[in-house]
mmCIF file of C-alpha atoms in Angstrom:
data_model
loop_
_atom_site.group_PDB
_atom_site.id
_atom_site.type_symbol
_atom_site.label_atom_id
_atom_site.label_comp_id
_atom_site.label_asym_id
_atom_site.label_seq_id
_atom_site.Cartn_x
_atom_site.Cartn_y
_atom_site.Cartn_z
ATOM 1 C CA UNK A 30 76.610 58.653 164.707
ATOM 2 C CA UNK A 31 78.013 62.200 164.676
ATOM 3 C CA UNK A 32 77.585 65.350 166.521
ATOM 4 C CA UNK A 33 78.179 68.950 166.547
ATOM 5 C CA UNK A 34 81.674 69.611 169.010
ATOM 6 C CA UNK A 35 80.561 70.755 172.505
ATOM 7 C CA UNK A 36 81.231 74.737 172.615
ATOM 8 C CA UNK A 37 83.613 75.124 175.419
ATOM 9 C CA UNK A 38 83.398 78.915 177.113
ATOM 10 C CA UNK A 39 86.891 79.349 176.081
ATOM 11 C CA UNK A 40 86.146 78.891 172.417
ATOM 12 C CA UNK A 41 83.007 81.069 173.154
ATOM 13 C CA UNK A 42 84.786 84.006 174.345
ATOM 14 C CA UNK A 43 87.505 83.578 171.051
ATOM 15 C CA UNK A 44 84.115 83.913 168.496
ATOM 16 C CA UNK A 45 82.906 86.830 170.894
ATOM 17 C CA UNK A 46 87.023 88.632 170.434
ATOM 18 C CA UNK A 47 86.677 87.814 166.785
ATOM 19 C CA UNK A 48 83.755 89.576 166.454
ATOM 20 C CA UNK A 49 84.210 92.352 168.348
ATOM 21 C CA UNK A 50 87.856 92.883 166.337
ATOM 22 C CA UNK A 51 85.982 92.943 162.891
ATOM 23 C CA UNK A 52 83.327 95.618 164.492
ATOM 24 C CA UNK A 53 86.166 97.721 165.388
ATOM 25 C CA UNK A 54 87.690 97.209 162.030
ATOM 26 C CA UNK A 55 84.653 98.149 160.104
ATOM 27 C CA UNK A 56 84.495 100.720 162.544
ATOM 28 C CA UNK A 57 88.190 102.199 161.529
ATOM 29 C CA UNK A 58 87.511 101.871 158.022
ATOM 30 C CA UNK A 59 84.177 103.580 157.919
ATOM 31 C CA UNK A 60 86.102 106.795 160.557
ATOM 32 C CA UNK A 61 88.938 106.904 157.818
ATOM 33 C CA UNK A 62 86.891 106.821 154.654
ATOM 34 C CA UNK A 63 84.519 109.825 156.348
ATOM 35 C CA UNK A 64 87.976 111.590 157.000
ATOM 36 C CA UNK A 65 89.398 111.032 153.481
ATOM 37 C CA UNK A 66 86.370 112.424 152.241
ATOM 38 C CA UNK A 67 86.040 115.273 154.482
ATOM 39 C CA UNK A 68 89.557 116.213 153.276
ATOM 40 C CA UNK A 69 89.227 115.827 149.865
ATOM 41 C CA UNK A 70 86.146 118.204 150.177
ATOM 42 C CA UNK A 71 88.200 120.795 151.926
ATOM 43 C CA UNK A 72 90.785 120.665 149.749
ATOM 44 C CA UNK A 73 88.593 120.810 146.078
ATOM 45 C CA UNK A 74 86.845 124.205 147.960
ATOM 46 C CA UNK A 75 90.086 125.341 148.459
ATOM 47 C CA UNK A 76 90.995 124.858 144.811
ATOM 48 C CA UNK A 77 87.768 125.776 142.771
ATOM 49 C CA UNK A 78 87.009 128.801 145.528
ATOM 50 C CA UNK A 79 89.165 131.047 143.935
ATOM 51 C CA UNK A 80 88.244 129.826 140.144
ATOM 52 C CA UNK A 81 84.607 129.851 141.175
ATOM 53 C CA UNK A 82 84.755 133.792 142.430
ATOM 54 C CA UNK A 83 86.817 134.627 138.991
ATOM 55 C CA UNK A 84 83.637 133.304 137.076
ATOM 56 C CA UNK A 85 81.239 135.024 139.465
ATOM 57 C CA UNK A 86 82.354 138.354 139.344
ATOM 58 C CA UNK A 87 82.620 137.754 135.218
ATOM 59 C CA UNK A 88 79.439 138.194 135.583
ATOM 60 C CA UNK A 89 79.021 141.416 137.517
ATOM 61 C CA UNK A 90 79.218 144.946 136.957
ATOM 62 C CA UNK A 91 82.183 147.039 138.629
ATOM 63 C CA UNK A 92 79.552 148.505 140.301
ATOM 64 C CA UNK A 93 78.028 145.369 141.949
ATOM 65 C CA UNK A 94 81.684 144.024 142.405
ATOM 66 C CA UNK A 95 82.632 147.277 144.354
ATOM 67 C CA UNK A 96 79.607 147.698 146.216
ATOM 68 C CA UNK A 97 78.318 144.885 147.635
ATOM 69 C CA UNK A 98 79.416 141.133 148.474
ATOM 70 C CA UNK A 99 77.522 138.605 147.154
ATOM 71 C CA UNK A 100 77.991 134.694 145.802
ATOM 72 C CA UNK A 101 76.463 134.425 142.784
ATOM 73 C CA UNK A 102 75.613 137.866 140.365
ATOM 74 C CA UNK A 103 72.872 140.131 141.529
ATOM 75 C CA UNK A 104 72.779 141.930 138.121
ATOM 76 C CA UNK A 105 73.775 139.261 135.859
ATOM 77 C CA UNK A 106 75.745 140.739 132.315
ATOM 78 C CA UNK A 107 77.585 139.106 129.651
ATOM 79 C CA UNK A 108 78.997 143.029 128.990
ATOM 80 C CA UNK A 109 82.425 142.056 129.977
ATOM 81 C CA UNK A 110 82.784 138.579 127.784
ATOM 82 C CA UNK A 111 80.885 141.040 124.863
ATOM 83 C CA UNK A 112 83.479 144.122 125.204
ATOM 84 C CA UNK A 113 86.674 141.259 125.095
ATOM 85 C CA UNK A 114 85.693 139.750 121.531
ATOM 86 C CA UNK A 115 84.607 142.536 120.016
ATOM 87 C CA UNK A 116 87.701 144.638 120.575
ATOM 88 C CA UNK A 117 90.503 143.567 118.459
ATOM 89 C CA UNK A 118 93.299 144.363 120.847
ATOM 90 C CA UNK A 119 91.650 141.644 123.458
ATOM 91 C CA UNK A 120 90.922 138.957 121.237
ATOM 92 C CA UNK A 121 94.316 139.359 119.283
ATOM 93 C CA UNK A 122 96.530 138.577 122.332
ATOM 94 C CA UNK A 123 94.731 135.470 122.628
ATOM 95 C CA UNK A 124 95.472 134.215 119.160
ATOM 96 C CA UNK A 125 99.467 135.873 119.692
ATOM 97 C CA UNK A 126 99.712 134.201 123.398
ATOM 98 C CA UNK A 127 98.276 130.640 121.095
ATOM 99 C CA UNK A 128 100.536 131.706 117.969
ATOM 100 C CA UNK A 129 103.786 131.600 119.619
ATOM 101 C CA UNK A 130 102.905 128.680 122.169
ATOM 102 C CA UNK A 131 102.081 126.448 119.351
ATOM 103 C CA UNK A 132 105.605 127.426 117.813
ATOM 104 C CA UNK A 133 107.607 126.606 120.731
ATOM 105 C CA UNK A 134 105.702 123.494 121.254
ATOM 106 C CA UNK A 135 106.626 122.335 117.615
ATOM 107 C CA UNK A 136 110.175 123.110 117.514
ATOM 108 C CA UNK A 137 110.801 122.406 121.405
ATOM 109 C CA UNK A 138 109.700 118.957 120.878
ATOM 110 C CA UNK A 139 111.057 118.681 117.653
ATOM 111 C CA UNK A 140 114.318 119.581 118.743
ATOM 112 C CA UNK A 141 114.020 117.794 122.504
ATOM 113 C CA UNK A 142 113.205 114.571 120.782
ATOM 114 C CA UNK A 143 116.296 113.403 118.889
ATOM 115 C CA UNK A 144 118.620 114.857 121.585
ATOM 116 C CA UNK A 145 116.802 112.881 124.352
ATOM 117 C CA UNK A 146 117.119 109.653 122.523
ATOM 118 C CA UNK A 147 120.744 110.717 121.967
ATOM 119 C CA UNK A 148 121.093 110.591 125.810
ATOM 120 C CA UNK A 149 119.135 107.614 126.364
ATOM 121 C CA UNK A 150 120.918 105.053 123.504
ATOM 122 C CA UNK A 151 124.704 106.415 123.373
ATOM 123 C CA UNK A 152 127.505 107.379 125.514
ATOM 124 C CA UNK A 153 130.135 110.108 124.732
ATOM 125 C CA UNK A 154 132.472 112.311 126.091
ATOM 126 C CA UNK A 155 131.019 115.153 128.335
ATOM 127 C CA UNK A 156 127.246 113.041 128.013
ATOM 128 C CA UNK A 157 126.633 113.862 131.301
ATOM 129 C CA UNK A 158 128.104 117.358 132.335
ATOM 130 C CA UNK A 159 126.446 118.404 128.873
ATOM 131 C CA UNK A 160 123.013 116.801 130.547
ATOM 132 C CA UNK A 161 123.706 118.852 133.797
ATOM 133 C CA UNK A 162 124.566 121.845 131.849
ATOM 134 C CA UNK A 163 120.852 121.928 130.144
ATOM 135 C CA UNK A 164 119.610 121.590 133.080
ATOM 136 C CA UNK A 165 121.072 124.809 134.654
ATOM 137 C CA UNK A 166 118.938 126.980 132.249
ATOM 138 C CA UNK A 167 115.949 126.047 134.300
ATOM 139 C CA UNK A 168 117.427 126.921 137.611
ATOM 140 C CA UNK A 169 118.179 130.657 135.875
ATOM 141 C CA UNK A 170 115.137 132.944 135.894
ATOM 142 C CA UNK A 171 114.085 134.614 132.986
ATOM 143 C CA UNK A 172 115.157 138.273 133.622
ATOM 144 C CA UNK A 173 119.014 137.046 133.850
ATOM 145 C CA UNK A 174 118.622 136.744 129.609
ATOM 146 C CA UNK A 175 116.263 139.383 129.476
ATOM 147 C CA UNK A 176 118.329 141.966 127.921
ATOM 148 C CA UNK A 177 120.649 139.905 125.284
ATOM 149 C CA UNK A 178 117.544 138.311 124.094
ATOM 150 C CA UNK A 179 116.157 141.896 123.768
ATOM 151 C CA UNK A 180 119.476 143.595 122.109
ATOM 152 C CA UNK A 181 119.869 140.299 119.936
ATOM 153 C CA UNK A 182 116.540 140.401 118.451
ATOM 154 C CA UNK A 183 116.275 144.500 118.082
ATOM 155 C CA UNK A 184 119.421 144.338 115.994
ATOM 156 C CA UNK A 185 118.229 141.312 113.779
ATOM 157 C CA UNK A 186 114.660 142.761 112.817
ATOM 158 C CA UNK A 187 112.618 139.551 114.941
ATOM 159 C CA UNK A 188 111.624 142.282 117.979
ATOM 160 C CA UNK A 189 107.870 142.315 117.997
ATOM 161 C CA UNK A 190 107.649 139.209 116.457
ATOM 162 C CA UNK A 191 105.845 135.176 117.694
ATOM 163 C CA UNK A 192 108.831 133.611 116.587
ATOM 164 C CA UNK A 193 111.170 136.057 119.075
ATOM 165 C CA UNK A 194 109.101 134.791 121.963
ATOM 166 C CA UNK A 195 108.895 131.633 120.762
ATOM 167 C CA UNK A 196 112.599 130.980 120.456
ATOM 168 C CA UNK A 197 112.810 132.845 123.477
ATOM 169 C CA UNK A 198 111.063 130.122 125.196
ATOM 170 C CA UNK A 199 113.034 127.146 123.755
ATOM 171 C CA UNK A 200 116.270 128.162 126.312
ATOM 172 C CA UNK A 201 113.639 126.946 129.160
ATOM 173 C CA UNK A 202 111.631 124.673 127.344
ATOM 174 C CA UNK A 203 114.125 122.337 125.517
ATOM 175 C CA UNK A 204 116.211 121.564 128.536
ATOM 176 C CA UNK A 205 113.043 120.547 130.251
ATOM 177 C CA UNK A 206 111.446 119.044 127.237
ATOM 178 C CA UNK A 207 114.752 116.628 126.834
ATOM 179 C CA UNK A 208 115.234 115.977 130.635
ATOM 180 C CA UNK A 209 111.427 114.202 130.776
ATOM 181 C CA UNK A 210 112.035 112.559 127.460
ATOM 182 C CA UNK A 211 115.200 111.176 128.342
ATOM 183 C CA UNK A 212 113.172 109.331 130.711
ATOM 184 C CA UNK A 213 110.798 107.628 129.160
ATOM 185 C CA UNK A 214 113.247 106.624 126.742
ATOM 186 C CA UNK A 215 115.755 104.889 129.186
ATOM 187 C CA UNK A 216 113.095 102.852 129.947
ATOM 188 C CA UNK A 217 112.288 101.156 126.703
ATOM 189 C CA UNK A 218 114.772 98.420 126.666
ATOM 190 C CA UNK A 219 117.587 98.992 123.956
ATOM 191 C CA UNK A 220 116.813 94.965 122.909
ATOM 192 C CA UNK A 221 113.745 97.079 120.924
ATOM 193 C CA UNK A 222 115.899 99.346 118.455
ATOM 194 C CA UNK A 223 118.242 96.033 117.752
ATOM 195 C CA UNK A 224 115.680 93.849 116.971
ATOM 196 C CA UNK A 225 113.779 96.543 114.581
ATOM 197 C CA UNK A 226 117.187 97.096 112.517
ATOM 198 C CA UNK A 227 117.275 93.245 112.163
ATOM 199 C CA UNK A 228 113.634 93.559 110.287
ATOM 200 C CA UNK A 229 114.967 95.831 107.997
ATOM 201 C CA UNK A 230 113.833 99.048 109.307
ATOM 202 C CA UNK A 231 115.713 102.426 109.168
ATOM 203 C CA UNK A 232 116.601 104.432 111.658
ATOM 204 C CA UNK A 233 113.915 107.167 110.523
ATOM 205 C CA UNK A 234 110.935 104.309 110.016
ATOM 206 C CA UNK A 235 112.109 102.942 113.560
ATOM 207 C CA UNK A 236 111.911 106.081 115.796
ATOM 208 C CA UNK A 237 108.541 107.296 113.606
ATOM 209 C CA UNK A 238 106.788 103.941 113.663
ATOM 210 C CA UNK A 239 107.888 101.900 116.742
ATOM 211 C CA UNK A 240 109.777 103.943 119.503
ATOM 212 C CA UNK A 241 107.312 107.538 119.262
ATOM 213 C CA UNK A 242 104.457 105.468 120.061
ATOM 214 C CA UNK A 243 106.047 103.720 122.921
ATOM 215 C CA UNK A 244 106.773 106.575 124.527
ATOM 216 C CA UNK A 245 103.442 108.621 123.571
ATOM 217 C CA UNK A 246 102.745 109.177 127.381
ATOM 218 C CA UNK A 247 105.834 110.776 127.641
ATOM 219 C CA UNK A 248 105.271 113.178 124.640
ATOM 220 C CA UNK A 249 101.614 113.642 126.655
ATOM 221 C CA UNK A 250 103.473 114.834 129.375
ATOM 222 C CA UNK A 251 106.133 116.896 127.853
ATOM 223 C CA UNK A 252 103.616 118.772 125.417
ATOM 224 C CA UNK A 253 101.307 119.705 128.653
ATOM 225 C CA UNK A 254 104.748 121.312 130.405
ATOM 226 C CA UNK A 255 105.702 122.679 127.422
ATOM 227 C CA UNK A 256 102.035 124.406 126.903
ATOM 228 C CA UNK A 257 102.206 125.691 130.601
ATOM 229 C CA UNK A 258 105.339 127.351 130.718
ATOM 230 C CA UNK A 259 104.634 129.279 127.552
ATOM 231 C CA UNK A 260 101.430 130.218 128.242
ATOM 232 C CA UNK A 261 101.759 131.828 131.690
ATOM 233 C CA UNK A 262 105.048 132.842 131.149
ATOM 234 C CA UNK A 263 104.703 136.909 130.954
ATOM 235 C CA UNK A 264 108.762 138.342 131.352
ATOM 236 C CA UNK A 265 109.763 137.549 128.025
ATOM 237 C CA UNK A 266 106.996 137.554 126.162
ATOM 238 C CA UNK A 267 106.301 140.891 127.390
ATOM 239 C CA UNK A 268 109.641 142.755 126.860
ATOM 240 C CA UNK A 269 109.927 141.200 123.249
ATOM 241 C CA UNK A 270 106.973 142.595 121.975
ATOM 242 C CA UNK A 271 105.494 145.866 121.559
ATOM 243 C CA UNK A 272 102.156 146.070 119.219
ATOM 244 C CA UNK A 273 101.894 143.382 116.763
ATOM 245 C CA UNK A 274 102.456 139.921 119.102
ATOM 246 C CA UNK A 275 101.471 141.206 122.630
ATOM 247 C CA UNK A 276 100.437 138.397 124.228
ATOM 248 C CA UNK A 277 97.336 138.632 126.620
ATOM 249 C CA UNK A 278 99.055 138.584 129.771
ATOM 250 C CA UNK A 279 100.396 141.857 128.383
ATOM 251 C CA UNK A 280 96.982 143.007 127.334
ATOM 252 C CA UNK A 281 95.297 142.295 130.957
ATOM 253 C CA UNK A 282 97.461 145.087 132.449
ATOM 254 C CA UNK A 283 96.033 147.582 130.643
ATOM 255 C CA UNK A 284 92.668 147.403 132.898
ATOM 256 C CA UNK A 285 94.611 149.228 135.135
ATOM 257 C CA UNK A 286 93.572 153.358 134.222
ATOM 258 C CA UNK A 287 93.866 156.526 136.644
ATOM 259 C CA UNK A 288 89.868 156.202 136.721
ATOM 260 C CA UNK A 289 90.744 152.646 138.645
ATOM 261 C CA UNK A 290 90.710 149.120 137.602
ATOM 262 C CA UNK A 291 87.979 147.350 135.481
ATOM 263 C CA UNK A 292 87.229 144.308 137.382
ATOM 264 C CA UNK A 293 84.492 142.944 135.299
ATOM 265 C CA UNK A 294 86.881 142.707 132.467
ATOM 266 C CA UNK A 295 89.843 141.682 133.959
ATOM 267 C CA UNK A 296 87.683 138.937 135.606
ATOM 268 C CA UNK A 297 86.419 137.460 132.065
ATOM 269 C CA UNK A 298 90.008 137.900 130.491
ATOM 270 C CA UNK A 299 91.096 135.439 133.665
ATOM 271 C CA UNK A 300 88.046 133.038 132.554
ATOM 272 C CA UNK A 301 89.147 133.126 128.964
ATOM 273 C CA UNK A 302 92.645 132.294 130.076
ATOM 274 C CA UNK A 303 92.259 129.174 131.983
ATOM 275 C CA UNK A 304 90.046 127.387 128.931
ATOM 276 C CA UNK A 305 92.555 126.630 126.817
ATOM 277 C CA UNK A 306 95.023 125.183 129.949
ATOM 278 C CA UNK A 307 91.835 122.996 130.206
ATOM 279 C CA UNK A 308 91.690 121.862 126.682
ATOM 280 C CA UNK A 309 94.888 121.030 126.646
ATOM 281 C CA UNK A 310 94.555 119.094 129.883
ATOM 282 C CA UNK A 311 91.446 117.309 128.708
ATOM 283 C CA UNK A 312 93.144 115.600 124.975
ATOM 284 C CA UNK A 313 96.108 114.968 127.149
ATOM 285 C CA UNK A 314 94.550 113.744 130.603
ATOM 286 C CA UNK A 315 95.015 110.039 129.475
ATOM 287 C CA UNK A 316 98.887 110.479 129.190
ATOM 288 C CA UNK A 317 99.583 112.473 131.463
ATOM 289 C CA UNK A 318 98.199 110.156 134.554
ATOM 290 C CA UNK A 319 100.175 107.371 132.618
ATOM 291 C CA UNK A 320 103.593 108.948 132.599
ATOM 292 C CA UNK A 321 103.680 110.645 136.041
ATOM 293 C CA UNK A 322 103.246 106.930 137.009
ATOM 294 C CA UNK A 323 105.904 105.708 134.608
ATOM 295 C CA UNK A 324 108.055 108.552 133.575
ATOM 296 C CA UNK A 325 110.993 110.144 135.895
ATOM 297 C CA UNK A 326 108.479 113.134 136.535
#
């Protein structure tokens, strides 16, 4: 015959801590997932605020945006998107500022690629105070090589021109491009490239078919730097160009008149701006949260 154990007060008042330590613990956990959330909250309203008031006052008059405060439009217009697109000037920096980011992009990486493997696979002499030098022309800001670049390309016809900003661009952009690519390749083992040349495959066949799609996150990464720095850089782009590639950084300044500043306009531009960071984000998002986890960056 068997029974259930006696419950002694001692084992009693055990069951009664245990329980009282898990309520506490669910307790804790519930506190800190409310406080998580109440942070996150504070800090995406601190982040879309601002982007949120650029599209509201898009959508306003420069009347309405002088005169009165107000969160969403009171006299809704699409005047301001209208007057962008059909004015040439407006819609033309857009498609220079997209010209001569797409440029750098292509040779940056195409450049930044075989060097960075070069880095990764080989040792010579000077490897790494030539690494350390391309890394200097980041820490240099853009105005030091402001006036050569300007000189240089006045005297050789390319002032004016997407490929003068473009190659403008590449002394920031390489250096950068190589440094996160030199990453990502360190960390495919070199056992990969050995075995590949033992299957008969070139060097060319190798690095286009096997080691670019390893390393594919990285590219993801690189290419959304890359797109950035271009895109919002305005020193360079600016100063090299006069009429024909005036990027729309450039063009946004001239809202500015002695009869005051059109808001409306300058509002949309700044809404027009940010979509194509977006796209670029969005094809890219998959890579990018893979090689921030993987990649030296």
């Amino acid at each position: 015959m068997t029974g259930s154990l006696p419950t002694t007060p001692a084992s009693v008042r055990q069951q009664a801590a245990a329980a009282a330590a898990k309520r506490r613990q669910r307790a804790r956990s519930s506190t800190t997932r409310w406080r998580r959330r109440i942070l996150l909250g504070l800090y995406l309203t601190f982040v879309l605020l601002p982007i949120y008031w650029l599209l509201n006052i898009s959508f306003q008059t420069n009347s309405e945006i002088l005169g009165s405060f107000s969160f969403w439009p009171q006299q809704f217009t699409l005047g301001n998107y209208i007057g962008i697109f059909t004015d040439a000037n407006w819609y033309m920096g857009y498609a220079n500022s997209l010209a001569y980011v797409l440029m750098n992009m292509l040779i940056s990486i195409s450049v930044a690629l075989p060097a960075a493997y070069a880095f990764s696979r080989f040792t010579f002499i000077g490897d790494k105070h030539l690494f350390f030098w391309l890394l200097t022309n980041l820490m240099a800001p853009p105005a030091v090589f402001l006036l050569p670049y300007f000189q240089l390309y006045y005297s050789v016809g390319l002032f004016d021109t997407h490929v003068a900003v473009a190659l403008a661009h590449c002394l920031f952009n390489i250096p950068l491009a190589v440094w996160i690519l030199e990453g990502f390749m360190s960390s495919v083992p070199k056992e990969v490239d050995e075995t590949a040349y033992i299957d008969g495959y070139s060097f060319p066949a190798f690095f286009v078919k096997i080691f670019l799609p390893m390393i594919r996150s990285g590219i993801g990464v690189t290419l959304f730097f890359l797109f950035m720095f271009s895109w919002v850089e305005l020193l360079l782009s600016r100063t090299l160009t006069a009429t024909n590639a005036q990027p729309i950084a450039s063009i946004m300044t001239r809202t500015s008149t002695a009869s005051g500043i059109d808001w409306g306009t300058l509002a949309a531009a700044g809404v027009l701006t940010i979509i194509p960071g977006i796209v670029v984000v969005y094809f890219v998002r998959n890579h990018i949260a893979k090689g921030f986890a993987l990649g030296r960056t």
